[in-house]
Amino acid sequence: MSEEADAIAAEIGRRAASGCAWHDIAVIYRQNRLSRAIEEALIQARVPYEIVGDVGFYQRVAVKDALALLSLAARPDDRQSDEAFRRVANKPTRGLGAKGLGAIELRARDQDISLLAAVSETRLSQKAAAALREFERVVREIGAQEDLTVGDRMRLLLEDTGYYDMLRADDSDEAATQMENLAELADVADRYRKIDHLMEHASLASGAPGEKGKERVQLLTMHRAKGLEFRHVFLPAWEDNLFPGTNARNLDEERRLAYVALTRAMEQATVTSCDYRQGTSSTPSRFLNDIPPGNRISHWNWQVGQGAIPSTRSAWEQTRRELDALGL
């Protein structure tokens, strides 16, 4: 979906350059998981966005923890890494309570050293001292290895500090989701040669949600879009087996969602579909057939990459009255 997402981000940029405010643009999708590629594309294009009713990828707990570990390993003796230490020093639990952390803070301040460096200089309980010194050793050793990619460094830190084991021991759906988030973050990290570049990318995303709804493109599901309107709406992944999905028991309900999504646009709704998605051929959503041909404007045919199949995009301009007459 990355080529589709990149194209949507580029088109959003063009419309903004033509005078459309960011908050007048929305990307509406059937499933939450479809937001990830869109989010990454908007970050790369430096388009401000807000995920309505959900937390942005780089704001998720496990993702922030993994980035903190990377930051700490990259600059273990830098006071700028202190916030990262506070975030992950007791994940998994190492017997570090408020009193112990306070003692480390005082030692670091008195000696003008980082919190990680202050661990070995601070009198702590036997359990906390042993666990934290092992944590310091792991972080420093992995941080000093020059032959690791950013993604592999992150994976090794998560493994050797016990973070992965902490999640594996938790059989909740939340823990499983966090493991998936970490796997996805590692894939993103593999694209970067330097930790600083990944951190810059993440910081752009972290700044994106900001002031909710103010000059930001809105990303939201079809269900959350009910009752809202935008000048321009983008509707990605309109393909059979995605929308409607393979397990769509109630086709009429899915069709009503299509109607909801289309009618969020006051000026233009742009529907996108891919000829191939994740190596498998795709068929445009059957719901496209419900749109009268005279109301469609077909464009956006381009090569998505060397050896790739051209993706077909359909867009149309509709008034609310015309859409109401469709009976979707």
mmCIF file of N, CA and C in Angstrom, residues 72-73 88-92 94 116-117 119-120 128-142 157 160-162:
data_model
loop_
_atom_site.group_PDB
_atom_site.id
_atom_site.type_symbol
_atom_site.label_atom_id
_atom_site.label_comp_id
_atom_site.label_asym_id
_atom_site.label_seq_id
_atom_site.Cartn_x
_atom_site.Cartn_y
_atom_site.Cartn_z
ATOM 1 N N LEU A 72 19.004 5.835 24.494
ATOM 2 C CA LEU A 72 19.879 5.607 25.639
ATOM 3 C C LEU A 72 21.162 4.907 25.215
ATOM 4 N N ALA A 73 21.045 3.930 24.325
ATOM 5 C CA ALA A 73 22.221 3.196 23.858
ATOM 6 C C ALA A 73 23.127 4.078 23.002
ATOM 7 N N VAL A 88 12.503 3.713 30.620
ATOM 8 C CA VAL A 88 12.685 2.270 30.422
ATOM 9 C C VAL A 88 13.498 1.580 31.511
ATOM 10 N N ALA A 89 14.036 2.309 32.461
ATOM 11 C CA ALA A 89 14.904 1.686 33.469
ATOM 12 C C ALA A 89 14.186 0.608 34.261
ATOM 13 N N ASN A 90 12.901 0.722 34.417
ATOM 14 C CA ASN A 90 12.145 -0.254 35.213
ATOM 15 C C ASN A 90 11.175 -1.069 34.358
ATOM 16 N N LYS A 91 11.522 -1.237 33.070
ATOM 17 C CA LYS A 91 10.722 -2.054 32.158
ATOM 18 C C LYS A 91 11.624 -3.089 31.510
ATOM 19 N N PRO A 92 11.525 -4.355 31.907
ATOM 20 C CA PRO A 92 10.656 -4.896 32.959
ATOM 21 C C PRO A 92 11.134 -4.449 34.343
ATOM 22 N N ARG A 94 12.776 -3.796 37.719
ATOM 23 C CA ARG A 94 14.109 -4.098 38.231
ATOM 24 C C ARG A 94 14.240 -3.680 39.692
ATOM 25 N N LEU A 116 22.118 7.092 33.672
ATOM 26 C CA LEU A 116 22.648 5.744 33.458
ATOM 27 C C LEU A 116 24.025 5.614 34.092
ATOM 28 N N ALA A 117 24.862 6.622 33.927
ATOM 29 C CA ALA A 117 26.199 6.586 34.525
ATOM 30 C C ALA A 117 26.130 6.622 36.042
ATOM 31 N N VAL A 119 24.055 5.114 37.903
ATOM 32 C CA VAL A 119 23.599 3.839 38.468
ATOM 33 C C VAL A 119 24.707 3.177 39.282
ATOM 34 N N SER A 120 25.896 3.105 38.713
ATOM 35 C CA SER A 120 27.006 2.427 39.395
ATOM 36 C C SER A 120 27.606 3.269 40.517
ATOM 37 N N ALA A 128 17.877 -4.051 43.165
ATOM 38 C CA ALA A 128 17.868 -2.978 42.173
ATOM 39 C C ALA A 128 19.266 -2.722 41.623
ATOM 40 N N ALA A 129 20.262 -2.746 42.502
ATOM 41 C CA ALA A 129 21.632 -2.476 42.064
ATOM 42 C C ALA A 129 22.089 -3.506 41.039
ATOM 43 N N ALA A 130 21.840 -4.793 41.324
ATOM 44 C CA ALA A 130 22.267 -5.851 40.405
ATOM 45 C C ALA A 130 21.541 -5.744 39.065
ATOM 46 N N ALA A 131 20.224 -5.548 39.129
ATOM 47 C CA ALA A 131 19.429 -5.501 37.901
ATOM 48 C C ALA A 131 19.772 -4.279 37.051
ATOM 49 N N LEU A 132 19.952 -3.134 37.695
ATOM 50 C CA LEU A 132 20.229 -1.913 36.944
ATOM 51 C C LEU A 132 21.645 -1.888 36.380
ATOM 52 N N ARG A 133 22.584 -2.486 37.083
ATOM 53 C CA ARG A 133 23.943 -2.534 36.551
ATOM 54 C C ARG A 133 24.026 -3.483 35.354
ATOM 55 N N GLU A 134 23.241 -4.545 35.404
ATOM 56 C CA GLU A 134 23.163 -5.432 34.239
ATOM 57 C C GLU A 134 22.498 -4.702 33.073
ATOM 58 N N PHE A 135 21.476 -3.942 33.369
ATOM 59 C CA PHE A 135 20.806 -3.136 32.346
ATOM 60 C C PHE A 135 21.793 -2.149 31.716
ATOM 61 N N GLU A 136 22.580 -1.489 32.562
ATOM 62 C CA GLU A 136 23.578 -0.542 32.052
ATOM 63 C C GLU A 136 24.596 -1.248 31.166
ATOM 64 N N ARG A 137 25.046 -2.421 31.606
ATOM 65 C CA ARG A 137 26.035 -3.168 30.821
ATOM 66 C C ARG A 137 25.491 -3.508 29.437
ATOM 67 N N VAL A 138 24.255 -4.019 29.387
ATOM 68 C CA VAL A 138 23.646 -4.410 28.112
ATOM 69 C C VAL A 138 23.500 -3.201 27.191
ATOM 70 N N VAL A 139 22.987 -2.122 27.736
ATOM 71 C CA VAL A 139 22.766 -0.919 26.926
ATOM 72 C C VAL A 139 24.082 -0.391 26.362
ATOM 73 N N ARG A 140 25.111 -0.348 27.196
ATOM 74 C CA ARG A 140 26.399 0.172 26.733
ATOM 75 C C ARG A 140 27.038 -0.752 25.698
ATOM 76 N N GLU A 141 26.984 -2.045 25.932
ATOM 77 C CA GLU A 141 27.620 -2.984 25.004
ATOM 78 C C GLU A 141 26.945 -2.958 23.638
ATOM 79 N N ILE A 142 25.629 -2.979 23.626
ATOM 80 C CA ILE A 142 24.916 -2.971 22.343
ATOM 81 C C ILE A 142 25.085 -1.622 21.652
ATOM 82 N N LEU A 157 18.454 -4.848 21.652
ATOM 83 C CA LEU A 157 18.176 -4.156 22.913
ATOM 84 C C LEU A 157 16.897 -4.679 23.556
ATOM 85 N N ASP A 160 17.739 -8.367 24.815
ATOM 86 C CA ASP A 160 18.708 -8.543 25.896
ATOM 87 C C ASP A 160 18.364 -7.767 27.167
ATOM 88 N N THR A 161 17.521 -6.765 27.066
ATOM 89 C CA THR A 161 17.077 -6.064 28.279
ATOM 90 C C THR A 161 15.864 -6.736 28.909
ATOM 91 N N GLY A 162 15.321 -7.745 28.243
ATOM 92 C CA GLY A 162 14.166 -8.452 28.786
ATOM 93 C C GLY A 162 12.822 -7.854 28.402
#
